[in-house]
Amino acid sequence: MSVLVREPFAFVDALERARARGDRVGLVLTMGALHEGHIALVHEARARGAGYVALSIFVNPLQFGPTEDFARYPRTLGEDLARCREARVDLVFAPEREVLVPDGMQAFVEVPAIAAPLEGRFRPGHFRGVATIVTKLFALGGPCVAPFGRKDYQQWRLVERLARDLFPHVEVVGVRTVREDDGLAMSSRNRYLDATQRERARGIVLGLRAAHAAFAAGERRVERLERCAREPVEGRFDAIDYVAVVDPESLQPLEGGLVRGRALLAVAARLGTTRLIDNTVLGEEPPP
């Protein structure tokens, strides 16, 4: 039975009592609208030795821009609690907005180098919002293992850096993207898509596969790999924010425009008002 708490003191107390019993704590941070990708994070925490798993649900207003989908972002607490019970989540922390984002808030956290490229170019302030709320939740959560999905690759890298610098007692783990049967990365925003848009959305998957095929055939030029990935997306999406092949650690451009070893291929594109992101690591992961 998943216990629901709203107040930070109850959250902290429950985790402290779990550690006092000798349990390792797993902490899964989400914005709700849970799907199998989120549940995979719960399973990863268990696999990493967590005897007590807490999951937070908080639609973070700080990470949404003024023209983004904060107001319509799906809020499905009842369904989420049912999923948590099925996954044997021990505690669900679902604070009200003012608990983590008080009126007149002035203190924020930034990880500038990792936040600047890719998403940072198109969503200014997004990662400051992410880093600030993750910092608060890590501070409340204490020592734990914290799995993050690699579908949000840049977010995972940013949180990993944040923990390394500020929270050495938090083990941040990247978990491979969970996909639908048609290859589309699981995302809470997929529910915005109608049937026609859903079929068009597969353009990203086709682009990732095309780049993998070129890479397997020996292509190492960044420009050519990006072109392979871009063409299926251009034919199906309304707009492309980026298709980029970059260093998988720093997220910076690759020296000489060539892949030497591994490379992150990241895509962000729009169908109507819905923005989707996806990625793969060439030279490390299989095609989606």
PDB file of N, CA and C in Angstrom, residues 228-267:
ATOM      1  N   CYS A 228      21.043  12.101 -41.862  1.00  0.00           N
ATOM      2  CA  CYS A 228      20.293  10.830 -41.874  1.00  0.00           C
ATOM      3  C   CYS A 228      19.136  10.879 -40.885  1.00  0.00           C
ATOM      4  N   ALA A 229      19.390  11.427 -39.706  1.00  0.00           N
ATOM      5  CA  ALA A 229      18.349  11.482 -38.681  1.00  0.00           C
ATOM      6  C   ALA A 229      17.290  12.530 -38.989  1.00  0.00           C
ATOM      7  N   ARG A 230      17.696  13.629 -39.629  1.00  0.00           N
ATOM      8  CA  ARG A 230      16.788  14.746 -39.864  1.00  0.00           C
ATOM      9  C   ARG A 230      15.745  14.452 -40.945  1.00  0.00           C
ATOM     10  N   GLU A 231      16.120  13.739 -41.993  1.00  0.00           N
ATOM     11  CA  GLU A 231      15.227  13.589 -43.141  1.00  0.00           C
ATOM     12  C   GLU A 231      13.878  12.959 -42.787  1.00  0.00           C
ATOM     13  N   PRO A 232      13.812  11.861 -42.013  1.00  0.00           N
ATOM     14  CA  PRO A 232      12.496  11.317 -41.663  1.00  0.00           C
ATOM     15  C   PRO A 232      11.687  12.239 -40.750  1.00  0.00           C
ATOM     16  N   VAL A 233      12.368  13.048 -39.941  1.00  0.00           N
ATOM     17  CA  VAL A 233      11.675  13.977 -39.048  1.00  0.00           C
ATOM     18  C   VAL A 233      11.080  15.126 -39.866  1.00  0.00           C
ATOM     19  N   GLU A 234      11.861  15.663 -40.804  1.00  0.00           N
ATOM     20  CA  GLU A 234      11.375  16.769 -41.648  1.00  0.00           C
ATOM     21  C   GLU A 234      10.130  16.373 -42.412  1.00  0.00           C
ATOM     22  N   GLY A 235      10.048  15.132 -42.820  1.00  0.00           N
ATOM     23  CA  GLY A 235       8.906  14.711 -43.616  1.00  0.00           C
ATOM     24  C   GLY A 235       7.629  14.506 -42.840  1.00  0.00           C
ATOM     25  N   ARG A 236       7.711  14.507 -41.503  1.00  0.00           N
ATOM     26  CA  ARG A 236       6.529  14.171 -40.706  1.00  0.00           C
ATOM     27  C   ARG A 236       6.164  15.208 -39.642  1.00  0.00           C
ATOM     28  N   PHE A 237       7.127  15.991 -39.188  1.00  0.00           N
ATOM     29  CA  PHE A 237       6.873  16.956 -38.119  1.00  0.00           C
ATOM     30  C   PHE A 237       6.622  18.349 -38.682  1.00  0.00           C
ATOM     31  N   ASP A 238       5.969  19.188 -37.898  1.00  0.00           N
ATOM     32  CA  ASP A 238       5.674  20.552 -38.322  1.00  0.00           C
ATOM     33  C   ASP A 238       6.883  21.474 -38.190  1.00  0.00           C
ATOM     34  N   ALA A 239       7.739  21.197 -37.209  1.00  0.00           N
ATOM     35  CA  ALA A 239       8.926  22.027 -36.990  1.00  0.00           C
ATOM     36  C   ALA A 239       9.967  21.207 -36.238  1.00  0.00           C
ATOM     37  N   ILE A 240      11.233  21.534 -36.474  1.00  0.00           N
ATOM     38  CA  ILE A 240      12.341  20.878 -35.782  1.00  0.00           C
ATOM     39  C   ILE A 240      13.104  21.927 -34.985  1.00  0.00           C
ATOM     40  N   ASP A 241      13.305  21.676 -33.708  1.00  0.00           N
ATOM     41  CA  ASP A 241      14.152  22.550 -32.900  1.00  0.00           C
ATOM     42  C   ASP A 241      15.621  22.204 -33.113  1.00  0.00           C
ATOM     43  N   TYR A 242      15.939  20.923 -33.039  1.00  0.00           N
ATOM     44  CA  TYR A 242      17.318  20.515 -33.311  1.00  0.00           C
ATOM     45  C   TYR A 242      17.392  19.025 -33.612  1.00  0.00           C
ATOM     46  N   VAL A 243      18.379  18.683 -34.418  1.00  0.00           N
ATOM     47  CA  VAL A 243      18.865  17.317 -34.592  1.00  0.00           C
ATOM     48  C   VAL A 243      20.370  17.445 -34.457  1.00  0.00           C
ATOM     49  N   ALA A 244      20.946  16.919 -33.383  1.00  0.00           N
ATOM     50  CA  ALA A 244      22.338  17.211 -33.068  1.00  0.00           C
ATOM     51  C   ALA A 244      23.078  15.952 -32.640  1.00  0.00           C
ATOM     52  N   VAL A 245      24.287  15.805 -33.162  1.00  0.00           N
ATOM     53  CA  VAL A 245      25.206  14.756 -32.728  1.00  0.00           C
ATOM     54  C   VAL A 245      26.317  15.437 -31.928  1.00  0.00           C
ATOM     55  N   VAL A 246      26.421  15.099 -30.640  1.00  0.00           N
ATOM     56  CA  VAL A 246      27.324  15.815 -29.738  1.00  0.00           C
ATOM     57  C   VAL A 246      28.035  14.833 -28.807  1.00  0.00           C
ATOM     58  N   ASP A 247      28.954  15.359 -28.040  1.00  0.00           N
ATOM     59  CA  ASP A 247      29.666  14.553 -27.052  1.00  0.00           C
ATOM     60  C   ASP A 247      28.675  14.059 -25.989  1.00  0.00           C
ATOM     61  N   PRO A 248      28.666  12.764 -25.664  1.00  0.00           N
ATOM     62  CA  PRO A 248      27.661  12.244 -24.737  1.00  0.00           C
ATOM     63  C   PRO A 248      27.884  12.638 -23.279  1.00  0.00           C
ATOM     64  N   GLU A 249      29.046  13.165 -22.954  1.00  0.00           N
ATOM     65  CA  GLU A 249      29.317  13.600 -21.583  1.00  0.00           C
ATOM     66  C   GLU A 249      29.077  15.099 -21.418  1.00  0.00           C
ATOM     67  N   SER A 250      29.732  15.896 -22.259  1.00  0.00           N
ATOM     68  CA  SER A 250      29.657  17.353 -22.124  1.00  0.00           C
ATOM     69  C   SER A 250      28.497  17.968 -22.885  1.00  0.00           C
ATOM     70  N   LEU A 251      27.950  17.245 -23.867  1.00  0.00           N
ATOM     71  CA  LEU A 251      26.898  17.723 -24.769  1.00  0.00           C
ATOM     72  C   LEU A 251      27.389  18.835 -25.698  1.00  0.00           C
ATOM     73  N   GLN A 252      28.682  18.958 -25.824  1.00  0.00           N
ATOM     74  CA  GLN A 252      29.281  19.967 -26.697  1.00  0.00           C
ATOM     75  C   GLN A 252      29.582  19.361 -28.072  1.00  0.00           C
ATOM     76  N   PRO A 253      29.754  20.214 -29.110  1.00  0.00           N
ATOM     77  CA  PRO A 253      30.078  19.706 -30.444  1.00  0.00           C
ATOM     78  C   PRO A 253      31.334  18.852 -30.425  1.00  0.00           C
ATOM     79  N   LEU A 254      31.378  17.875 -31.320  1.00  0.00           N
ATOM     80  CA  LEU A 254      32.512  16.965 -31.398  1.00  0.00           C
ATOM     81  C   LEU A 254      33.655  17.598 -32.187  1.00  0.00           C
ATOM     82  N   GLU A 255      34.855  17.448 -31.680  1.00  0.00           N
ATOM     83  CA  GLU A 255      36.029  18.046 -32.300  1.00  0.00           C
ATOM     84  C   GLU A 255      36.216  17.520 -33.718  1.00  0.00           C
ATOM     85  N   GLY A 256      36.385  18.445 -34.635  1.00  0.00           N
ATOM     86  CA  GLY A 256      36.635  18.080 -36.018  1.00  0.00           C
ATOM     87  C   GLY A 256      35.418  17.578 -36.767  1.00  0.00           C
ATOM     88  N   GLY A 257      34.239  17.621 -36.114  1.00  0.00           N
ATOM     89  CA  GLY A 257      33.035  17.163 -36.780  1.00  0.00           C
ATOM     90  C   GLY A 257      33.010  15.675 -37.047  1.00  0.00           C
ATOM     91  N   LEU A 258      33.772  14.907 -36.248  1.00  0.00           N
ATOM     92  CA  LEU A 258      33.837  13.465 -36.424  1.00  0.00           C
ATOM     93  C   LEU A 258      33.553  12.752 -35.115  1.00  0.00           C
ATOM     94  N   VAL A 259      32.889  11.603 -35.210  1.00  0.00           N
ATOM     95  CA  VAL A 259      32.627  10.765 -34.037  1.00  0.00           C
ATOM     96  C   VAL A 259      33.817   9.838 -33.852  1.00  0.00           C
ATOM     97  N   ARG A 260      34.431   9.936 -32.695  1.00  0.00           N
ATOM     98  CA  ARG A 260      35.534   9.035 -32.340  1.00  0.00           C
ATOM     99  C   ARG A 260      35.105   8.281 -31.080  1.00  0.00           C
ATOM    100  N   GLY A 261      34.471   7.145 -31.285  1.00  0.00           N
ATOM    101  CA  GLY A 261      33.932   6.393 -30.158  1.00  0.00           C
ATOM    102  C   GLY A 261      32.428   6.525 -30.109  1.00  0.00           C
ATOM    103  N   ARG A 262      31.903   7.133 -29.031  1.00  0.00           N
ATOM    104  CA  ARG A 262      30.460   7.276 -28.846  1.00  0.00           C
ATOM    105  C   ARG A 262      30.018   8.696 -29.166  1.00  0.00           C
ATOM    106  N   ALA A 263      28.710   8.843 -29.441  1.00  0.00           N
ATOM    107  CA  ALA A 263      28.145  10.176 -29.648  1.00  0.00           C
ATOM    108  C   ALA A 263      26.659  10.147 -29.319  1.00  0.00           C
ATOM    109  N   LEU A 264      26.200  11.206 -28.698  1.00  0.00           N
ATOM    110  CA  LEU A 264      24.769  11.372 -28.433  1.00  0.00           C
ATOM    111  C   LEU A 264      24.100  11.979 -29.661  1.00  0.00           C
ATOM    112  N   LEU A 265      23.046  11.337 -30.126  1.00  0.00           N
ATOM    113  CA  LEU A 265      22.178  11.904 -31.160  1.00  0.00           C
ATOM    114  C   LEU A 265      20.879  12.309 -30.473  1.00  0.00           C
ATOM    115  N   ALA A 266      20.605  13.605 -30.432  1.00  0.00           N
ATOM    116  CA  ALA A 266      19.425  14.124 -29.742  1.00  0.00           C
ATOM    117  C   ALA A 266      18.538  14.877 -30.727  1.00  0.00           C
ATOM    118  N   VAL A 267      17.209  14.701 -30.561  1.00  0.00           N
ATOM    119  CA  VAL A 267      16.227  15.298 -31.458  1.00  0.00           C
ATOM    120  C   VAL A 267      15.126  15.956 -30.640  1.00  0.00           C
TER     121      VAL A 267
END
